[in-house]
CSV table of C-alpha atoms and ligand atoms in Angstrom, one decimal:
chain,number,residue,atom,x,y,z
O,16,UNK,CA,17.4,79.8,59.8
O,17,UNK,CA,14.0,81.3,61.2
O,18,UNK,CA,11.1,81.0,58.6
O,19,UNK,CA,7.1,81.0,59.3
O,20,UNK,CA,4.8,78.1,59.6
O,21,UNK,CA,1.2,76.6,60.5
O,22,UNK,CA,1.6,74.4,62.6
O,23,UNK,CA,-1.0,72.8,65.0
O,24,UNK,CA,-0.8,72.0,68.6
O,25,UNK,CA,-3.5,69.0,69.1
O,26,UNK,CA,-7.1,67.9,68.3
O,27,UNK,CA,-9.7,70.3,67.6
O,28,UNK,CA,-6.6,73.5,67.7
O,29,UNK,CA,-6.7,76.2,65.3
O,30,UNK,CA,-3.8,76.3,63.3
O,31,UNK,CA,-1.5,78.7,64.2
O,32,UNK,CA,1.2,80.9,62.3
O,33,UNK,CA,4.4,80.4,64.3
O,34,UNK,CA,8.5,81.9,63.4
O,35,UNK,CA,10.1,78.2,63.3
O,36,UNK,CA,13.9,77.3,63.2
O,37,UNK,CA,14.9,75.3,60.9
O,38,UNK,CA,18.7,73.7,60.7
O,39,UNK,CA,20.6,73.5,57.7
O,40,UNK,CA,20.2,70.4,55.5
O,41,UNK,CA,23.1,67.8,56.1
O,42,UNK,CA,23.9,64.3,54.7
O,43,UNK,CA,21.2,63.8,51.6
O,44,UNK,CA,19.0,66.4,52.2
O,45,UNK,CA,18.1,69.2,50.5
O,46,UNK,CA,16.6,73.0,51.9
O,47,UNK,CA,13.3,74.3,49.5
O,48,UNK,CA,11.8,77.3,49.5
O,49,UNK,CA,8.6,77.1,49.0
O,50,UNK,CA,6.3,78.3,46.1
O,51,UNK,CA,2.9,76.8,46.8
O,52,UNK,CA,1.3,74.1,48.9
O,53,UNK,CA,-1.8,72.7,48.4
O,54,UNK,CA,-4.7,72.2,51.0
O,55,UNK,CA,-5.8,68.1,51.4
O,56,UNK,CA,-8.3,66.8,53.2
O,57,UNK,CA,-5.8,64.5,55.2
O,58,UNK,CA,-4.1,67.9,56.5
O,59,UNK,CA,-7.4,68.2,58.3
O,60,UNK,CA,-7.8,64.9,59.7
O,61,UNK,CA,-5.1,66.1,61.9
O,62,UNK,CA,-7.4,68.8,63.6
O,63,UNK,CA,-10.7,66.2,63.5
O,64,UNK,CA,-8.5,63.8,64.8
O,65,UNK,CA,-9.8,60.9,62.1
O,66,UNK,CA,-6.2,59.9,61.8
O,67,UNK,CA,-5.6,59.1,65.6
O,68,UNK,CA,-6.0,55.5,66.9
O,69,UNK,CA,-8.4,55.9,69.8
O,70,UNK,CA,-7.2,53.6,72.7
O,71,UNK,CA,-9.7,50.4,71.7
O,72,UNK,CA,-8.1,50.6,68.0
O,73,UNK,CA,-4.4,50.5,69.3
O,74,UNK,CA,-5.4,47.8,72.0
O,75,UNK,CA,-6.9,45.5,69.1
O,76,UNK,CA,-4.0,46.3,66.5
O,77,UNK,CA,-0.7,47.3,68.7
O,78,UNK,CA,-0.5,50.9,67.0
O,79,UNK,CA,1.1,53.1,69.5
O,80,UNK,CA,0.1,56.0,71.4
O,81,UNK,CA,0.8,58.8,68.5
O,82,UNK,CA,2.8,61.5,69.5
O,83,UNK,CA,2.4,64.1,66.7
O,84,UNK,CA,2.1,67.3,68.3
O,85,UNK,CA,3.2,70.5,67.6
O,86,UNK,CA,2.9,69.4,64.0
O,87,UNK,CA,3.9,71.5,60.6
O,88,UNK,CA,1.1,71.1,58.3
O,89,UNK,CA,0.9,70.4,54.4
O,90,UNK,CA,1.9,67.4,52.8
O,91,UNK,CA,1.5,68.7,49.4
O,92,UNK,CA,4.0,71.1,47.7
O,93,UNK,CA,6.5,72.5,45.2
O,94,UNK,CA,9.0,75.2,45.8
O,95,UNK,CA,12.9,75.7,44.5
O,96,UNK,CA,16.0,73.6,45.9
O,97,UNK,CA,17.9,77.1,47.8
O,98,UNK,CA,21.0,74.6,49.2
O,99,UNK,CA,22.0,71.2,49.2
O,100,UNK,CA,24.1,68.7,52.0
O,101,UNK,CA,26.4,66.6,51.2
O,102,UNK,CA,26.1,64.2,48.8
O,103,UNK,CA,22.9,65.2,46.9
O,104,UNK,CA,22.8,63.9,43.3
O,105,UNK,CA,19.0,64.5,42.0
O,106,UNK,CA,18.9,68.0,42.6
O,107,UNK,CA,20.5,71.1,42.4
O,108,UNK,CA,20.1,74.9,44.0
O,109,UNK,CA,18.1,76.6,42.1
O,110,UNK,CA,16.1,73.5,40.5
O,111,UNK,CA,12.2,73.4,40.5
O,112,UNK,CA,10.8,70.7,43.0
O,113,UNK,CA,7.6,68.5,43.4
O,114,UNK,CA,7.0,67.2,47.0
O,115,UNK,CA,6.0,63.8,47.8
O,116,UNK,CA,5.3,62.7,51.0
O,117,UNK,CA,6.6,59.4,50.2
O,118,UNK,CA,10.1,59.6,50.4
O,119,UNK,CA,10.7,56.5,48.5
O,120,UNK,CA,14.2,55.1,49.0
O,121,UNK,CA,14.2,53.6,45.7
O,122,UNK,CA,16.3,50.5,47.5
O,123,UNK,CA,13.8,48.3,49.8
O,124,UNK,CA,11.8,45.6,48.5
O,125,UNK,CA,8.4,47.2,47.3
O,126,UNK,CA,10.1,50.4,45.8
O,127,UNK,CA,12.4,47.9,43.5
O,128,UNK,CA,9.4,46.5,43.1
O,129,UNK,CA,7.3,49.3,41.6
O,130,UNK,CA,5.1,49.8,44.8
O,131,UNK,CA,7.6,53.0,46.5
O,132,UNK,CA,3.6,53.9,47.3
O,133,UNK,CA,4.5,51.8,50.3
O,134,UNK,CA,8.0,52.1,50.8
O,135,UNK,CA,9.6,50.7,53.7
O,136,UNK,CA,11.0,54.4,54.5
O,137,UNK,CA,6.8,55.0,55.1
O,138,UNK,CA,7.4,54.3,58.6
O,139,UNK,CA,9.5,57.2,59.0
O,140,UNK,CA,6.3,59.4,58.1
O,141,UNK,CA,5.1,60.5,61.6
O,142,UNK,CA,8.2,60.9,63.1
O,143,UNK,CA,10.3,64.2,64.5
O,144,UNK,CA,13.4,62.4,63.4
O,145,UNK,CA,14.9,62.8,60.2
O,146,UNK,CA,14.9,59.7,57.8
O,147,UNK,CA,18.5,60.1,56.8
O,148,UNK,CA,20.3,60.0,60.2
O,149,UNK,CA,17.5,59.8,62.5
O,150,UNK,CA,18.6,63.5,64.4
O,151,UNK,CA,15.8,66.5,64.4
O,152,UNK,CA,16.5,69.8,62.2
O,153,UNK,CA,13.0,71.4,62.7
O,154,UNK,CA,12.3,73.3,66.0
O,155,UNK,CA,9.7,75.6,68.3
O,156,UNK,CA,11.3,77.2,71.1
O,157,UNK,CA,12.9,74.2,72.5
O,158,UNK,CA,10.2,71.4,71.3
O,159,UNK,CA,11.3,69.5,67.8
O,160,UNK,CA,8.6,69.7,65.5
O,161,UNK,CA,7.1,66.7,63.3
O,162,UNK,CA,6.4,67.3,59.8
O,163,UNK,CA,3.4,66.3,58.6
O,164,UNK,CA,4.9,63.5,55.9
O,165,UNK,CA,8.1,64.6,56.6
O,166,UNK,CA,7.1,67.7,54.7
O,167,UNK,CA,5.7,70.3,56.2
O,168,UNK,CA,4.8,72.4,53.4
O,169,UNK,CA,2.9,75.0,55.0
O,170,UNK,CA,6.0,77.2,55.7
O,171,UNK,CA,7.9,79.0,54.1
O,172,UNK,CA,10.9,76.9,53.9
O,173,UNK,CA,11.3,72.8,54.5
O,174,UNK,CA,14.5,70.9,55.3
O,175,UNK,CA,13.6,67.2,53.6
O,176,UNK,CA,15.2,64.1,52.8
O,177,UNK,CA,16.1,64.8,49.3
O,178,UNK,CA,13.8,61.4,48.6
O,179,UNK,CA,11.1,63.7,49.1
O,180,UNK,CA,12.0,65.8,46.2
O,181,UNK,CA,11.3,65.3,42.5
O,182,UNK,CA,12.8,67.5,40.2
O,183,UNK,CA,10.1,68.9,37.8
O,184,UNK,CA,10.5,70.6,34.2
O,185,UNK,CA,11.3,74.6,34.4
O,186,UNK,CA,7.7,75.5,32.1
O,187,UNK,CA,5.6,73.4,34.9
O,188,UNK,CA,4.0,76.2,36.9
O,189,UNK,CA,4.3,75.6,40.9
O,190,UNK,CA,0.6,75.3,41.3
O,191,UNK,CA,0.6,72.5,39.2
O,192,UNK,CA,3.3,70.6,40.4
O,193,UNK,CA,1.8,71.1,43.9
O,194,UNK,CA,-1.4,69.7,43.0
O,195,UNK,CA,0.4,66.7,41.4
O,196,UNK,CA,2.4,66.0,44.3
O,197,UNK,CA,-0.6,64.1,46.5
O,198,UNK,CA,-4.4,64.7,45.3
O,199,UNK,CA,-4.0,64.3,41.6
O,200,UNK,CA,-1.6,61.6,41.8
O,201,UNK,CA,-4.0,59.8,44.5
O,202,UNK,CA,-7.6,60.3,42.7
O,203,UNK,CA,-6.2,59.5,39.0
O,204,UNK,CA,-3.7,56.2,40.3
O,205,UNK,CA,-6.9,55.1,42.4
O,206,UNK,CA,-9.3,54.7,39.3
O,207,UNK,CA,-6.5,54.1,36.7
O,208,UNK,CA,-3.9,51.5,38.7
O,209,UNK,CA,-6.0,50.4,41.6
O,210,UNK,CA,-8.8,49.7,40.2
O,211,UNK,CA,-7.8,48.7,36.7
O,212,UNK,CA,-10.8,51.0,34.7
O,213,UNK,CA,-10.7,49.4,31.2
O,214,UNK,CA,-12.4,50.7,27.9
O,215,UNK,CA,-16.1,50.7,28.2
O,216,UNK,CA,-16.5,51.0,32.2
O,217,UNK,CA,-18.6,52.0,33.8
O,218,UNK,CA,-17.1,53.8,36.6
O,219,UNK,CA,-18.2,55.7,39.7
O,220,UNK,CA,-16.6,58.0,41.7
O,221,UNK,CA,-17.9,58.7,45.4
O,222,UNK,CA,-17.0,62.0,47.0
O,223,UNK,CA,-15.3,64.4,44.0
O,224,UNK,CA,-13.2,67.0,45.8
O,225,UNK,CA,-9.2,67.5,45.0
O,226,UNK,CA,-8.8,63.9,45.1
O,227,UNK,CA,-12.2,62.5,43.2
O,228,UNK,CA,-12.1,64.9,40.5
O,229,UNK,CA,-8.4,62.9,38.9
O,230,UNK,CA,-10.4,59.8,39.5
O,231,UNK,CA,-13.1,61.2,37.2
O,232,UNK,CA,-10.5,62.6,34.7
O,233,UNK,CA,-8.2,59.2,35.0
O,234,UNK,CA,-11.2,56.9,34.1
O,235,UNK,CA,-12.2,58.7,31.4
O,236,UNK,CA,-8.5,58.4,30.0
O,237,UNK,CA,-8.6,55.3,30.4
O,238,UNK,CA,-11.9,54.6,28.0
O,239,UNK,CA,-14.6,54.1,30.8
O,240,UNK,CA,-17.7,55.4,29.0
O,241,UNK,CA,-19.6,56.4,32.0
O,242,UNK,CA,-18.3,58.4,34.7
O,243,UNK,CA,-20.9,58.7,37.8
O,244,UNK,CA,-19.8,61.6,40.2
O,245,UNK,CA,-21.4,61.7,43.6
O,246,UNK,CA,-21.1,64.7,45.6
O,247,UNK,CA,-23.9,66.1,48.0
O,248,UNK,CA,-22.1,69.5,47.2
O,249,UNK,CA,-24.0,70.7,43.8
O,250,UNK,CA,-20.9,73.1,43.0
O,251,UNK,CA,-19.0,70.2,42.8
O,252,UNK,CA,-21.5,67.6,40.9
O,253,UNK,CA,-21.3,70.7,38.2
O,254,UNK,CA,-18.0,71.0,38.0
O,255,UNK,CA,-17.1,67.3,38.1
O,256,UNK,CA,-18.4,67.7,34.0
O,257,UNK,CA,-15.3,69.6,33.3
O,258,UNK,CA,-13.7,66.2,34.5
O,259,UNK,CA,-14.9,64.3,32.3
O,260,UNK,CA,-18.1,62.6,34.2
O,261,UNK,CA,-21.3,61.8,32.2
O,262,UNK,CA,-23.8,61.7,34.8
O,263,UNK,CA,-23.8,62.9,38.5
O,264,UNK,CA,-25.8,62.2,41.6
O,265,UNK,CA,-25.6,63.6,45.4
O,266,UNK,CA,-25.7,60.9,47.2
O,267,UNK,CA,-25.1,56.3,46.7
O,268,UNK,CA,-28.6,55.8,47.3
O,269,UNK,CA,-29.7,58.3,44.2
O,270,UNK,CA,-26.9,57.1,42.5
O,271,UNK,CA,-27.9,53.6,42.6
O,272,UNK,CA,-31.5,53.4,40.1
O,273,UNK,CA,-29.1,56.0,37.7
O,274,UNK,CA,-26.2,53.4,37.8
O,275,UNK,CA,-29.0,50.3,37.1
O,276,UNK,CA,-30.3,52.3,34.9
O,277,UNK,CA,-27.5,53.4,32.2
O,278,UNK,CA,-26.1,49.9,32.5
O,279,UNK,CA,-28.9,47.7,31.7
O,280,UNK,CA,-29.3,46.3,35.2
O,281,UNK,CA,-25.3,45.0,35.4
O,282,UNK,CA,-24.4,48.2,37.5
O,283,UNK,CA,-20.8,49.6,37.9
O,284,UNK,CA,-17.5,48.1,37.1
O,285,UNK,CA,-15.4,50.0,39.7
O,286,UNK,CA,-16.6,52.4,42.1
O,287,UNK,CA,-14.1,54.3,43.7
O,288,UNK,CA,-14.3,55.9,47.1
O,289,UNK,CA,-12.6,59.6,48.0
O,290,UNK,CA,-15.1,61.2,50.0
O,291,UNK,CA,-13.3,63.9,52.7
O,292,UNK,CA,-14.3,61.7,55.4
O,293,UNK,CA,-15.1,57.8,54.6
O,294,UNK,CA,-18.1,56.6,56.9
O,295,UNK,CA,-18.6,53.0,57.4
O,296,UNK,CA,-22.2,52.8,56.0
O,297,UNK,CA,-21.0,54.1,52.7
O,298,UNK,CA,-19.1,51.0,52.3
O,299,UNK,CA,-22.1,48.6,51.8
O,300,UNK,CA,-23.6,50.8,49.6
O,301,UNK,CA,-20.7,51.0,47.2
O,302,UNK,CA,-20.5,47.3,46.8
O,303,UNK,CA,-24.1,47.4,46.0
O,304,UNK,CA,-23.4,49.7,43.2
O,305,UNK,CA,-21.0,47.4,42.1
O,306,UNK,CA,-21.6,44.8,39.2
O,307,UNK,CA,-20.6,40.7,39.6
O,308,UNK,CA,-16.9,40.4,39.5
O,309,UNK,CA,-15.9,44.5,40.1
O,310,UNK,CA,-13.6,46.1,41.8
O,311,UNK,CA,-14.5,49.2,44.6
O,312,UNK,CA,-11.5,50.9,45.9
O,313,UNK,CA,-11.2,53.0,48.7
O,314,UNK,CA,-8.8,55.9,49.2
O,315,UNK,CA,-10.7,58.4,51.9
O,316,UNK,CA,-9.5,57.8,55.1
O,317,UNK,CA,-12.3,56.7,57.8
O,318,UNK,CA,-12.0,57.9,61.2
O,319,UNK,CA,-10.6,55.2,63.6
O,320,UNK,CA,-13.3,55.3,66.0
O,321,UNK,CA,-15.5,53.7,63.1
O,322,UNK,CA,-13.5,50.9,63.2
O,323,UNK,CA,-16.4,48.4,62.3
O,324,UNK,CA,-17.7,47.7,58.4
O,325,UNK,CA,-20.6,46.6,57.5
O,326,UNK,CA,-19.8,44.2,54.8
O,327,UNK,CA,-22.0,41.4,53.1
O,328,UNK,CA,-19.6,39.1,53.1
O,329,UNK,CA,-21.3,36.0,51.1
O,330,UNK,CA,-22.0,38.7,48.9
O,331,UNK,CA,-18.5,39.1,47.9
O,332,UNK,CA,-17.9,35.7,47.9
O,333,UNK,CA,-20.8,34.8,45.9
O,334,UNK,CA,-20.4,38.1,43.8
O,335,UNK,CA,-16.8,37.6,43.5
O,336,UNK,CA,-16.6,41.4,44.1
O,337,UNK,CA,-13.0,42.6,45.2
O,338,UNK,CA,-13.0,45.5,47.9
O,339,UNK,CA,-9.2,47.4,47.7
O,340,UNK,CA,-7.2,50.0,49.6
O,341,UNK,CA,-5.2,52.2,47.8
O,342,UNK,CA,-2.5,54.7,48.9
O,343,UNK,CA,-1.4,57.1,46.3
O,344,UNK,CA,-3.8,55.4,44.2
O,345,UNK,CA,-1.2,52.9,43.9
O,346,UNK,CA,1.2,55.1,41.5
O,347,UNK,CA,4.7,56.3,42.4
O,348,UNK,CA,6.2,59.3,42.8
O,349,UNK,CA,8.7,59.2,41.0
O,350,UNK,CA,6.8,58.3,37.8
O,351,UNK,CA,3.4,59.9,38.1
O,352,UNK,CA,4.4,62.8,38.9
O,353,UNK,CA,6.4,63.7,35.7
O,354,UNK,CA,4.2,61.5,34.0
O,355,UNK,CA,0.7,63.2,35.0
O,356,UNK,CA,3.0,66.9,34.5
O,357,UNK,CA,3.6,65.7,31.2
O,358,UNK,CA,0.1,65.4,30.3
O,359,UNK,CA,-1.3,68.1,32.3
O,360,UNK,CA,1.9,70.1,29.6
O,361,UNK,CA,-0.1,68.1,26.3
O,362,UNK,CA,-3.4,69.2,27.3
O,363,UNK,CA,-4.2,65.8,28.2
O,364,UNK,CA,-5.1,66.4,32.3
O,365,UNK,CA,-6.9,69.5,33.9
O,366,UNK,CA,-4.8,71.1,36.6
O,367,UNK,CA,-5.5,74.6,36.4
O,368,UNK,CA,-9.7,74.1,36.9
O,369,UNK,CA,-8.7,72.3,40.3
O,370,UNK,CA,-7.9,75.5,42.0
O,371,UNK,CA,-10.9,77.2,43.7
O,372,UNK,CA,-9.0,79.6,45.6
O,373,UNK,CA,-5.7,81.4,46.9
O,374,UNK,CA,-4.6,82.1,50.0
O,375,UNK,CA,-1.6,83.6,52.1
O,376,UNK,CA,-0.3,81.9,54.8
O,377,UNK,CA,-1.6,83.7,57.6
O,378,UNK,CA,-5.5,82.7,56.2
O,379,UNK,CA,-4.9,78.7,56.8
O,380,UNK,CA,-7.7,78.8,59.4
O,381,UNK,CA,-10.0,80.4,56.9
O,382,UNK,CA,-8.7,78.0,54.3
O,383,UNK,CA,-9.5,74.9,56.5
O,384,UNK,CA,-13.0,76.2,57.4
O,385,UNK,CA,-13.7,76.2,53.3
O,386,UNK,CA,-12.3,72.4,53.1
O,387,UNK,CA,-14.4,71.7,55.6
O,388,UNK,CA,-17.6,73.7,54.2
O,389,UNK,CA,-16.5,72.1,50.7
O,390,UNK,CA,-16.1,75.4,49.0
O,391,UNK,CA,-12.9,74.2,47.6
O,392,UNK,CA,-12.6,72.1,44.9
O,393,UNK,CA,-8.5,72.5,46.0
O,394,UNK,CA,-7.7,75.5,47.9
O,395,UNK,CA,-3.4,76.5,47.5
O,396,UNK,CA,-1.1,78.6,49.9
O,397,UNK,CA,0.8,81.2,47.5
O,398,UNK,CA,3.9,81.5,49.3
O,399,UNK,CA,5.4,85.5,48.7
O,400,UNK,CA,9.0,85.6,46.6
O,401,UNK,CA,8.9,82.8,44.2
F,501,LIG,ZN1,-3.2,64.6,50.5
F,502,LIG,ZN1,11.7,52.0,49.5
């Protein structure tokens, strides 16, 4: 089948709305429509090119050479199953779907062990090829496509491993369930799971866009009594009240005399890092802000060509302060998402205040410029028909 889709041609490229052919879904894989997708900053690292190994990184670490271009976009999504392959059991036509751009196998070692977060099926992620039988079902003229975590969401339909499906509760509206799928899950796994908030943290939160704002509201659930939000953008700093922080400051270096300040001297328990774009220098700074004994936890991505951090390291030693990467905030798919639905359903998680704006598919250019700008708390593609 034809459908539309943004897809990006290389570095520094303006997205670009193309008619894309799509095969029908075989073995374990499903065909979605889709409903909404949501805009994430990682969608425009592609364009930046953060997420590209420059040639000194891949010498010192044996990455190779990416080859990701012409790319689908969007990595986070919900839509409705239209048709299945062979030998689909989670899903049926006409079920509602979360995306997750994970597609946890559920068998390999770290999914039985609760981490699917990093799944041995990850290292299908950048690839053309399909994770079930390894053939190609998305095309441009004669060029197979990737999909940007072997979603794609920014068309209008997707041809996925049906691991990349969750099947979500008929009341949960698309937006929602979108929104779930990669920020939300991220920010509130990164301050809940990853860096183990407990009752009476102090917590801050570095960098409260789609992704911060769920740390915010995931240590608060989980009893830190002071939430610090720092955003340069004053929009943001405002609105990161809704979700549930106490104080706010634009920058570390403000942030660092409040944090002294409202804990006596001890400073912050976690600190938690989900900036757009992680820069280096930030990272000395957090552990700074960080008491004896915390934990800071980093889930922005950092370009590649700052591949150097400044790091204190007798401090940490000395401090015994514990410096963590988290992907997905360290939750699964399979579990957060119905779990975080469910709450968002009880009242108990703010989806709806997320979205700043709309857009159609055909405005993803404009959509990307307001990411960029930080106009957008989270920006969504409404996709026409659903
Ligand atoms: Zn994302
Ligand atoms: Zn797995």
């Amino acid at each position: 089948m034809k459908c539309r889709a943004a897809v990006i041609r290389g570095v520094g490229q303006d997205w670009e709305i193309s008619e894309i052919e799509l095969d029908p879904p075989r073995a374990g894989e499903v065909l979605v429509r889709m409903a909404v997708a949501g805009i994430c900053h990682s969608d425009d690292h592609l364009y930046t090119g953060d997420v590209l190994p420059t040639a000194e990184v891949r010498a010192a670490t044996g990455i190779p050479e990416p080859d990701w271009f012409p790319m689908i976009g969007g990595h986070e999504g919900a839509g409705v199953i239209e048709e299945v392959g062979p030998g689909v059991t989670t899903v049926r036509p006409g079920d509602r779907v979360a995306m997750s751009f994970i597609p946890a196998c559920g068998d390999c070692r770290f999914c039985v062990n609760g981490q699917s977060y990093i799944c041995d099926a990850g290292a299908s992620l950048f690839s053309r090829e399909m994770p079930t039988d390894g053939t190609c079902r998305r095309h441009l003229g004669d060029e197979n496509l990737m999909a940007y975590g072997q979603l794609g969401t920014f068309a209008e339909y997707a041809v996925l491993t049906e691991r990349s499906v969750i099947k979500i509760d008929d009341a949960v509206p698309f937006h929602a369930a979108s929104l779930v799928s990669c920020g939300v899950s991220t920010g509130w796994g990164s301050a809940t799971v990853t860096a183990g908030t407990q009752p009476g943290d102090t917590v801050v939160v570095i960098g409260t866009g789609g992704v911060g704002m769920n740390a915010l509201q995931g240590a608060r659930a989980a009893g830190a009594k002071y939430v610090v939000a720092v955003d340069p953008v004053e929009y943001k700093r405002d609105s990161a009240k809704i979700f549930g922080a106490t104080h706010a400051a634009a920058s570390a270096e403000e942030a660092t005399p409040l944090v002294s300040d409202i804990t006596a001297g001890v400073m912050a328990d976690r600190v938690v890092l989900t900036p757009g774009v992680l820069h280096v220098e930030l990272i000395p700074m957090a552990m700074r802000l960080l008491r004896k004994g915390g934990t800071c936890v980093v889930t922005g991505i950092t370009p590649y060509t700052e591949a150097m951090v400044p790091l204190v390291l007798q401090e940490m030693v000395l401090s015994a302060k514990q410096l963590k990467g988290a992907l997905y905030g360290g939750m699964n798919p399979r579990t957060s998402v119905p779990l975080l639905l469910s709450m968002y359903q009880a009242g108990a998680v703010k989806l709806d205040e997320l979205v700043t704006r709309h857009y159609q598919l055909d405005e993803i250019n404009e959509a990307m410029t307001d990411l960029r700008e930080g106009r957008n708390i989270r920006g969504v593609i409404d996709f026409a028909g659903v």
